[in-house]
Short mmCIF file of C-alpha atoms and ligand atoms in Angstrom, two decimals:
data_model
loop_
_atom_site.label_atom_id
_atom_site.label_comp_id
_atom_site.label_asym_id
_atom_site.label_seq_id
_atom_site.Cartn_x
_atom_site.Cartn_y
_atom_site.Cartn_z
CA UNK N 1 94.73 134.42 176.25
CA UNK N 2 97.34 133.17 173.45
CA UNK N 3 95.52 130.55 171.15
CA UNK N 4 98.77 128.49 170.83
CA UNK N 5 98.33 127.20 174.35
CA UNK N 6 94.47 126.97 174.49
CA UNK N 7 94.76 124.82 171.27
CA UNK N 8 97.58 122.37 173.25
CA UNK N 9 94.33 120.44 174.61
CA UNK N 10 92.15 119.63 171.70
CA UNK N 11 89.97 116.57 171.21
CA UNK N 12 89.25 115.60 174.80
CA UNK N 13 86.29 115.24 177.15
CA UNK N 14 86.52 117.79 180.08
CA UNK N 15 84.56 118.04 183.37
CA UNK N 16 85.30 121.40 184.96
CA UNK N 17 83.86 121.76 188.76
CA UNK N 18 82.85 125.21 189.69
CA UNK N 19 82.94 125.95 185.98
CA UNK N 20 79.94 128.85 186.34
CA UNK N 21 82.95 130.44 188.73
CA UNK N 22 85.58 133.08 187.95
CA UNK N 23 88.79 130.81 187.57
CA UNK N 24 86.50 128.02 185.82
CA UNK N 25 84.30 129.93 183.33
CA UNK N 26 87.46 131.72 182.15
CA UNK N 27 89.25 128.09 181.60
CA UNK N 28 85.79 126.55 179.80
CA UNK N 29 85.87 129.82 177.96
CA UNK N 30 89.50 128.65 176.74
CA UNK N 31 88.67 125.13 176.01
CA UNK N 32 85.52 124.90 174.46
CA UNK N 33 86.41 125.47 170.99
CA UNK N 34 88.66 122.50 170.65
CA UNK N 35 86.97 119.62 173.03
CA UNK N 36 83.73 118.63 174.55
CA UNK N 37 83.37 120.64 177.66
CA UNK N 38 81.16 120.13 180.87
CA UNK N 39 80.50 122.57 183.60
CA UNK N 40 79.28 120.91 186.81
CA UNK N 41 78.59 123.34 189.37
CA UNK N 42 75.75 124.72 192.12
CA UNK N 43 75.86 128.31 191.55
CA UNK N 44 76.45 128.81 195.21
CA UNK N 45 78.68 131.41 193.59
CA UNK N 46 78.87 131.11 190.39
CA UNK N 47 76.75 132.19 187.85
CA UNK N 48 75.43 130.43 185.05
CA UNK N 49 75.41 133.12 182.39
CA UNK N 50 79.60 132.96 182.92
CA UNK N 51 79.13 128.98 181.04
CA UNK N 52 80.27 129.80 177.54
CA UNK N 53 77.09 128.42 175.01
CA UNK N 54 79.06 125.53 173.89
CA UNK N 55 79.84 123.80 177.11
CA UNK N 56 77.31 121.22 178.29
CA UNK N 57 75.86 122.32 181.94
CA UNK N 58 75.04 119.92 184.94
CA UNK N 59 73.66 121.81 187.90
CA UNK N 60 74.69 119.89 191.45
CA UNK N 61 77.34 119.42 194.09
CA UNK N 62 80.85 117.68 194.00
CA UNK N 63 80.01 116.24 197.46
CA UNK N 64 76.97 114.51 195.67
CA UNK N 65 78.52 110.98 194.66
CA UNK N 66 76.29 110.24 191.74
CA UNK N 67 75.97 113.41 190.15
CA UNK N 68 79.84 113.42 190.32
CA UNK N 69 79.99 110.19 188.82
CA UNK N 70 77.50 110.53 186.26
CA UNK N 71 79.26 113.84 185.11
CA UNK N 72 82.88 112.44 185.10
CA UNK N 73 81.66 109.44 182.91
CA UNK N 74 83.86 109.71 179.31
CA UNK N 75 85.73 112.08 180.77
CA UNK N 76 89.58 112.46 180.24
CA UNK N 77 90.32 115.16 182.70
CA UNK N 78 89.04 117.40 185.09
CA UNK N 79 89.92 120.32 186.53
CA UNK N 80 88.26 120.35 189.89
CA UNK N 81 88.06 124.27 190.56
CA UNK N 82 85.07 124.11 193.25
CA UNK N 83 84.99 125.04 196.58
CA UNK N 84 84.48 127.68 199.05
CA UNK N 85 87.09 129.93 198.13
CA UNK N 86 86.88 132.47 200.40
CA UNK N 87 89.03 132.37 203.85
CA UNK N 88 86.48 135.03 205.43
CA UNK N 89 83.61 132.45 205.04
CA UNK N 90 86.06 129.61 206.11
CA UNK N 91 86.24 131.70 209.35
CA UNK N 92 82.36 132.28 209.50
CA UNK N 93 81.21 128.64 209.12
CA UNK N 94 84.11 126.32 209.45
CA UNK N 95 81.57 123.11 209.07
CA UNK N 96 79.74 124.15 205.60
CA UNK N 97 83.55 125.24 204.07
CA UNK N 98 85.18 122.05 205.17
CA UNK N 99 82.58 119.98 203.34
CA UNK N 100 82.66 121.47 200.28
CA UNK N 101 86.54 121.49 200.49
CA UNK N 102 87.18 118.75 201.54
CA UNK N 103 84.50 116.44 200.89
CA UNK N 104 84.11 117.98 197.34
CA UNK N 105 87.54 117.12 196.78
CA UNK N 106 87.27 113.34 197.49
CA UNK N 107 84.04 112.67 196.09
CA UNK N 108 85.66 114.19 192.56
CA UNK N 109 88.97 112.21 192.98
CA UNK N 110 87.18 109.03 193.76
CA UNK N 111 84.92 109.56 191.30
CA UNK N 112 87.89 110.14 188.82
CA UNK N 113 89.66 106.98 189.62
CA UNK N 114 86.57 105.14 188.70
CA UNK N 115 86.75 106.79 185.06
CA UNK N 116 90.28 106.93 184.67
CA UNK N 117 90.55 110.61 184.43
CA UNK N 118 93.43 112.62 185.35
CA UNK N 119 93.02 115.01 187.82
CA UNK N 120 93.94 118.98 188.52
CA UNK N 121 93.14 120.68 191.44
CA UNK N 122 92.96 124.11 192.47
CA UNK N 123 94.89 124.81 195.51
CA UNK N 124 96.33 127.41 197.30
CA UNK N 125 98.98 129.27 198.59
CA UNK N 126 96.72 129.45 202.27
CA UNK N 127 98.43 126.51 202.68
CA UNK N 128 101.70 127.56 203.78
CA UNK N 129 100.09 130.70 206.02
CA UNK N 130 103.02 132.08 207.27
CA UNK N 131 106.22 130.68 205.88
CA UNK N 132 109.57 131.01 207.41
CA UNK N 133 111.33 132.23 204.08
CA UNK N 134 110.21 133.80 201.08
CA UNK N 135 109.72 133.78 198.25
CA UNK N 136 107.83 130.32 199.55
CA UNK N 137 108.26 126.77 197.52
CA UNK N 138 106.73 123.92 197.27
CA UNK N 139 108.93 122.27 199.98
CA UNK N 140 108.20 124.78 202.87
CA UNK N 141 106.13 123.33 206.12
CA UNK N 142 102.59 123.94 205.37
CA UNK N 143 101.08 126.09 208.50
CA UNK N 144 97.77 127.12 207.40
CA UNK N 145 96.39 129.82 209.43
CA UNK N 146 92.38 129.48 208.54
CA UNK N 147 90.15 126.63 207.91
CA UNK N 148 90.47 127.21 204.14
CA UNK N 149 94.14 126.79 204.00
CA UNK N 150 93.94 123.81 206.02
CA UNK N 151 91.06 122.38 203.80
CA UNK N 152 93.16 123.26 200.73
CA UNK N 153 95.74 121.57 202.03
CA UNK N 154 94.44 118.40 202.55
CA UNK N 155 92.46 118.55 199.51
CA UNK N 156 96.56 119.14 198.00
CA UNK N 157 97.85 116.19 199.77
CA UNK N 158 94.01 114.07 199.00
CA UNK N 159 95.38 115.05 195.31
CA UNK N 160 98.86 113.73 195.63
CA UNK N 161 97.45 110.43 197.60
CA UNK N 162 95.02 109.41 194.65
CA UNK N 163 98.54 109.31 192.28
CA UNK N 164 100.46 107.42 194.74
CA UNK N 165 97.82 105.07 196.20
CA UNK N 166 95.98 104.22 192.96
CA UNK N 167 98.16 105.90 190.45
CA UNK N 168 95.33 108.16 188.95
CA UNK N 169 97.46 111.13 187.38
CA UNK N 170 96.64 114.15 189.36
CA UNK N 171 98.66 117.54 189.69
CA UNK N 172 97.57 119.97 192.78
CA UNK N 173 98.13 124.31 191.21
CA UNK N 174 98.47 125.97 194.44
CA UNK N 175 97.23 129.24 192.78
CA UNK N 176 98.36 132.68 194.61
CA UNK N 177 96.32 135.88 194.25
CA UNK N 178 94.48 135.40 190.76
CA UNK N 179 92.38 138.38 189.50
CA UNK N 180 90.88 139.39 185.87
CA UNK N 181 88.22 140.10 184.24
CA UNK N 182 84.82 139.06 185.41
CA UNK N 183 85.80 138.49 189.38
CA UNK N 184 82.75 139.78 191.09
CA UNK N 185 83.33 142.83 193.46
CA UNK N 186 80.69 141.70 196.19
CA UNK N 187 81.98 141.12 200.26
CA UNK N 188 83.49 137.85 199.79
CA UNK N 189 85.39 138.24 196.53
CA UNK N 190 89.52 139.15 195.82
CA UNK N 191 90.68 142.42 196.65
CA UNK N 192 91.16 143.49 193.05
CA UNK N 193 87.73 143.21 192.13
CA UNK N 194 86.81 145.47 195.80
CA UNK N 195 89.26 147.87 195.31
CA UNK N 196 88.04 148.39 191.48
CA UNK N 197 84.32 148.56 192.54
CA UNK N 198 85.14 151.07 195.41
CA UNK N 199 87.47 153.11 193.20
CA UNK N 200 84.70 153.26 190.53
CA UNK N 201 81.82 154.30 192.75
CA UNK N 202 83.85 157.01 194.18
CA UNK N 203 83.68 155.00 197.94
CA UNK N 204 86.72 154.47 199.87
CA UNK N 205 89.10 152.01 199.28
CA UNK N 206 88.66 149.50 202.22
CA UNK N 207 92.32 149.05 203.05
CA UNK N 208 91.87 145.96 205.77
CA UNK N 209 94.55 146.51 208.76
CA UNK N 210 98.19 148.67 208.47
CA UNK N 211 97.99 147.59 204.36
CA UNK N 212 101.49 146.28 204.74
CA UNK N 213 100.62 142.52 204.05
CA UNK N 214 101.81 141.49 200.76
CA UNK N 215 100.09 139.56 197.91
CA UNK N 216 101.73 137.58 194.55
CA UNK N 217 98.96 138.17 192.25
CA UNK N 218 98.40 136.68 189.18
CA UNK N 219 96.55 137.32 186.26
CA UNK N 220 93.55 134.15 185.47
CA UNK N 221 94.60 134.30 181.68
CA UNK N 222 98.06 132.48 183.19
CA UNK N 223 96.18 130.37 185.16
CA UNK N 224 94.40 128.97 182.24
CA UNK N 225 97.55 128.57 180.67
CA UNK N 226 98.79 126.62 183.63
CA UNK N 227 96.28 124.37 183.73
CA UNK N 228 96.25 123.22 180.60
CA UNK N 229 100.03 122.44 181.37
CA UNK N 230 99.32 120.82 184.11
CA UNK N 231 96.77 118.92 182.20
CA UNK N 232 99.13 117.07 179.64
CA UNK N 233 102.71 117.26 181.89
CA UNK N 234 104.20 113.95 182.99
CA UNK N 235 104.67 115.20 185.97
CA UNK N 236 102.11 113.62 187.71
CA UNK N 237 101.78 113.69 191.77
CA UNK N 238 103.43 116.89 191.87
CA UNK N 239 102.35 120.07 193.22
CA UNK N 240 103.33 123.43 191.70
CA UNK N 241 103.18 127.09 192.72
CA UNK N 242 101.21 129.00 190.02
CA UNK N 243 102.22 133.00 190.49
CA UNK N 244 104.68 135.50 189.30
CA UNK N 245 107.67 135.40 191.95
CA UNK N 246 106.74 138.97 192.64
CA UNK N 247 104.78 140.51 195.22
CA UNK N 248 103.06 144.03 196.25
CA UNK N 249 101.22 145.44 199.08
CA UNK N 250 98.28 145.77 199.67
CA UNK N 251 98.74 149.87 200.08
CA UNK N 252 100.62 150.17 197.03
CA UNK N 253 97.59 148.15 195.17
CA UNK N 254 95.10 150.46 196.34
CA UNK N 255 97.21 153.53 195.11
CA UNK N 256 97.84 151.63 191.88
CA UNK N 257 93.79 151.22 191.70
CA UNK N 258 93.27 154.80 192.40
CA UNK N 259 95.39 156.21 189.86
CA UNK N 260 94.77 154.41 187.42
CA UNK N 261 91.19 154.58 187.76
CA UNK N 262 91.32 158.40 188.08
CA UNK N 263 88.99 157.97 191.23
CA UNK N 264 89.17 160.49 194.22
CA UNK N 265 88.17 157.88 196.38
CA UNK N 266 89.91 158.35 199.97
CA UNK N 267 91.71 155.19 201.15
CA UNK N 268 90.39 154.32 204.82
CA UNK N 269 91.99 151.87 206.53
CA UNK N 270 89.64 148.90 208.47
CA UNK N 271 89.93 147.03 211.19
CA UNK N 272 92.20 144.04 209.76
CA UNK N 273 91.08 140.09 209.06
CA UNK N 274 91.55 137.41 211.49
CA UNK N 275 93.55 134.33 209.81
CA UNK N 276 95.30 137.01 207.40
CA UNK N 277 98.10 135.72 205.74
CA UNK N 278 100.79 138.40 206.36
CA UNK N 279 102.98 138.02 203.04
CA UNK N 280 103.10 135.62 200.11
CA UNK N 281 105.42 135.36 197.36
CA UNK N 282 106.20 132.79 195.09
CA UNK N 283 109.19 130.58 194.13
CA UNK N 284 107.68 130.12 190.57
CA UNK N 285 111.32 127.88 189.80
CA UNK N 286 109.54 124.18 189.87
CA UNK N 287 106.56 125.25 187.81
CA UNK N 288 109.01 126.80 185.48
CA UNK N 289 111.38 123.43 185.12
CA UNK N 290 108.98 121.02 184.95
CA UNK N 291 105.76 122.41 183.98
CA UNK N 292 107.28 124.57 181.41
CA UNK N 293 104.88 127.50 182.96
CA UNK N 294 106.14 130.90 183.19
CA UNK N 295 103.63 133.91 184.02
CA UNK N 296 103.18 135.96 181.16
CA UNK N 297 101.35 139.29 182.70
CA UNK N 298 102.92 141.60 184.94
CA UNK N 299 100.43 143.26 187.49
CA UNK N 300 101.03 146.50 186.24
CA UNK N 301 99.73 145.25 182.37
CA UNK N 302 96.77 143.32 183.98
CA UNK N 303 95.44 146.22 186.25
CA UNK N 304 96.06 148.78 182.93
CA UNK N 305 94.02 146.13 180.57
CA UNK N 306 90.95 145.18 183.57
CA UNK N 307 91.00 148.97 184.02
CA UNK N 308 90.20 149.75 180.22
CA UNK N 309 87.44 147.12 179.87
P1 LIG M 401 84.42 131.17 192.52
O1 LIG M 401 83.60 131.26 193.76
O2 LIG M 401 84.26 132.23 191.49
O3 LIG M 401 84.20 129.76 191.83
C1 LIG M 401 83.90 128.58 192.55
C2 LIG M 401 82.76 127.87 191.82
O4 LIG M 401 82.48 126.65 192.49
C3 LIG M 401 81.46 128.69 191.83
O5 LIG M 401 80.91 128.73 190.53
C4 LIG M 401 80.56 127.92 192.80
O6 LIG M 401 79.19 128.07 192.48
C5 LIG M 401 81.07 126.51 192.64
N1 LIG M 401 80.86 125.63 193.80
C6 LIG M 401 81.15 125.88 195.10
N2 LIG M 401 80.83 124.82 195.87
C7 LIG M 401 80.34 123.88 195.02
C8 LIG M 401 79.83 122.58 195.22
N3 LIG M 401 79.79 122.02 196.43
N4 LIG M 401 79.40 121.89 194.14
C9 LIG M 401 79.46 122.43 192.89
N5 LIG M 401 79.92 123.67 192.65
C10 LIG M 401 80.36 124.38 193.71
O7 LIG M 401 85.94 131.07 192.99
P2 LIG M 401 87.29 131.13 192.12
O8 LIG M 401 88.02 132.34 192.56
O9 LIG M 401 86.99 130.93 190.67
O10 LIG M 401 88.07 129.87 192.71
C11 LIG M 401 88.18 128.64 191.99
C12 LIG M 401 89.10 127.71 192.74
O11 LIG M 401 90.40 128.27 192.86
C13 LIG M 401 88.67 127.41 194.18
O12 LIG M 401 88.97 126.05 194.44
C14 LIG M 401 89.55 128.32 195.02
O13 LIG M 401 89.73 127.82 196.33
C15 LIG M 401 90.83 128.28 194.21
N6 LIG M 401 91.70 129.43 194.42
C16 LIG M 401 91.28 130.68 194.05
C17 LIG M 401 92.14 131.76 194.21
C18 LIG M 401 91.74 133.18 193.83
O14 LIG M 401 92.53 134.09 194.09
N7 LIG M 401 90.57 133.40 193.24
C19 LIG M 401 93.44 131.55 194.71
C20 LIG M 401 93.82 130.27 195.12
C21 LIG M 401 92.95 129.21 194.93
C1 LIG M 402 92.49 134.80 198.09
C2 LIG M 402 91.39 133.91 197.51
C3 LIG M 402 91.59 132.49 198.00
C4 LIG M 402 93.00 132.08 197.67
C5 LIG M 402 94.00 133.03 198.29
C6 LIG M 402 95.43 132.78 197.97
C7 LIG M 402 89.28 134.97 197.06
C8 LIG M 402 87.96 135.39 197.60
N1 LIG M 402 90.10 134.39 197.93
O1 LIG M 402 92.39 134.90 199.53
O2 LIG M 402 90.67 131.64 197.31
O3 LIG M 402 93.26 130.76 198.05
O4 LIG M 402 93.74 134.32 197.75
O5 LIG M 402 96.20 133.74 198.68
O6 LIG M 402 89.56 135.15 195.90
N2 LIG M 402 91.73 143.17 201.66
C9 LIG M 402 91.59 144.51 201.97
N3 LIG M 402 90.37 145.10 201.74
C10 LIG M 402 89.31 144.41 201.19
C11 LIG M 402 89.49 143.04 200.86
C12 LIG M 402 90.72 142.46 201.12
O7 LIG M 402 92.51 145.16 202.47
O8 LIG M 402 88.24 145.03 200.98
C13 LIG M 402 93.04 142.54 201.95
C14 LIG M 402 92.89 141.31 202.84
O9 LIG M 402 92.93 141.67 204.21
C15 LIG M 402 94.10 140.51 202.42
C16 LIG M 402 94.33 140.90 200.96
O10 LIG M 402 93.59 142.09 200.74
O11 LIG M 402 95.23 140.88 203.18
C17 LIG M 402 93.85 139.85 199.98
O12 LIG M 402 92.52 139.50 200.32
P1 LIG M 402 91.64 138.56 199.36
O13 LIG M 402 91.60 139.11 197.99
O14 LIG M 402 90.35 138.27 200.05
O15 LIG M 402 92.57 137.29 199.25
P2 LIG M 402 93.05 136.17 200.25
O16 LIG M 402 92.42 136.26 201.59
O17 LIG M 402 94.52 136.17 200.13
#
């Protein structure tokens, strides 16, 4: 990612949640060099050979109040990035994804408001599920159509509550489709990542349902760079879409994936997902106005530069 923006935070005391994860390692990976960086995560999912060398390294849970406190202590911001992310294992165990999405998210903001820390928290676009217009904003009627989107969502609104109840500063990034480099390709992670694997190996593409369903995705170098907007805006109790404004299908993904892998890998279409969002787009205007972020990487540049690695 550019250095101009990465060097925009210097000098500050960071706690990133889920910071052994693929969205978190790649934003302690951005920050290290220029503050003191801590990585507080379980490695339910994560892994902690992604935590770059310099960043300090608590193992434990955001729903465990002390550990959360003891870790935020100093701290100027965090960027609270764990959770459950998948909607698949929302589905499976409802209970277990809840807690860790929506208890996780308290424990960290309460915890925050006792330091003084500002606040940014990954959400999602499984908030709005199926909106009535597209591309979607900020304003639509949230209808979440999985326990992860509605656990996002309140973890969004939990987010907005701490600024207006107790005036912590705290922005909510309800992130669309994010790929890049070093998203695992196992059952539970994003498409991209399955579709490369597959493509790879020479195994089919797994095309889940008629492929028609549309994704915004976005590339996790512009996600860092959001962030890190998001971390020094004045615009403070907001919420912001964080995507390109442009959307593909899923069957024209998997072609993209297969020619530009060179793979002969047939694409076989699967039974599809319950709690599917159908199609997702963004309206990337209010991130654009008042965080001054703008997506910088196309899909077709990401998928050409993940491809050559
Ligand atoms: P990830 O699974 O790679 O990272 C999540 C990290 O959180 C992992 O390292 C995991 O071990 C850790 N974690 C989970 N529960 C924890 C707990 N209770 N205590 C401490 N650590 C815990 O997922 P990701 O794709 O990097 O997602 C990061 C965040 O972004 C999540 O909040 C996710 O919901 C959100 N998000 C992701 C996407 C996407 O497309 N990847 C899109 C929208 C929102
Ligand atoms: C992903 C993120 C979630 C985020 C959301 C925002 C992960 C694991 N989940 O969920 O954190 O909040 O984006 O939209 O990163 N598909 C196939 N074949 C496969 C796998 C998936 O066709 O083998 C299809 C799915 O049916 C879906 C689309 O690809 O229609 C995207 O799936 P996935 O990458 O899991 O993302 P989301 O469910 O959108």
């Amino acid at each position: 990612m550019s250095d101009t923006l990465s060097h925009s935070l210097a000098g500050r005391t960071i706690l990133i949640t889920g910071g052994a994860g693929f969205i978190g390692s790649h934003l302690a990976s951005a920050l290290v060099g220029d503050n003191d960086v801590r990585v507080l995560d379980d490695l339910s999912t994560g892994g902690a050979g992604e935590i770059p060398d310099d960043a300090a390294f608590i193992e434990g849970d955001v729903r465990d109040r002390e550990t959360v406190r003891e870790a935020m202590t100093g701290t100027d911001i965090v960027f609270h990035e764990a959770a459950n992310p998948s909607v698949e294992r929302s589905i499976e165990d409802p209970i277990e994804s809840n807690s860790r999405n929506i208890q996780g998210t308290v424990t960290v903001l309460e915890a925050a408001r006792e330091a003084g820390s500002r606040v940014v928290t990954a959400s999602s676009t499984a908030i709005y599920g199926a909106p009535e217009t597209l591309p979607v904003s900020e304003d639509a009627t949230p209808a979440p159509s999985s326990p992860y989107g509605l656990e996002k969502l309140t973890a969004d609104r939990y987010t907005r509550l701490y600024n207006e109840l107790y005036d912590l500063p705290t922005v909510a990034l309800r992130y669309f489709n994010v790929y890049g480099p070093g998203q695992s390709g196992g059952d539970y992670s994003g498409v991209i990542g399955i579709f490369l694997e597959q493509a790879r190996a020479g195994e089919p593409i797994t095309v889940q349902g008629d492929g028609q369903q549309t994704r915004d995705f976005i590339h996790v170098d512009d996600v860092v760079r959001a962030n890190i907007a998001a971390a020094t805006t004045d615009a403070v109790g907001e919420a912001f879409n964080v995507a390109t404004g442009e959307s593909v299908t899923i069957n024209e993904l998997a072609e993209a994936i297969r020619e530009l892998t060179g793979s002969d890998s047939p694409i076989e279409h699967v039974e599809g997902r319950p709690g599917d969002i159908r199609h997702s787009r963004a309206d990337v205007s209010r991130a654009e106005r008042m965080l001054g972020f703008d997506a910088e990487i196309d899909l077709e540049e990401g998928l050409q530069t993940l491809v050559n690695q």
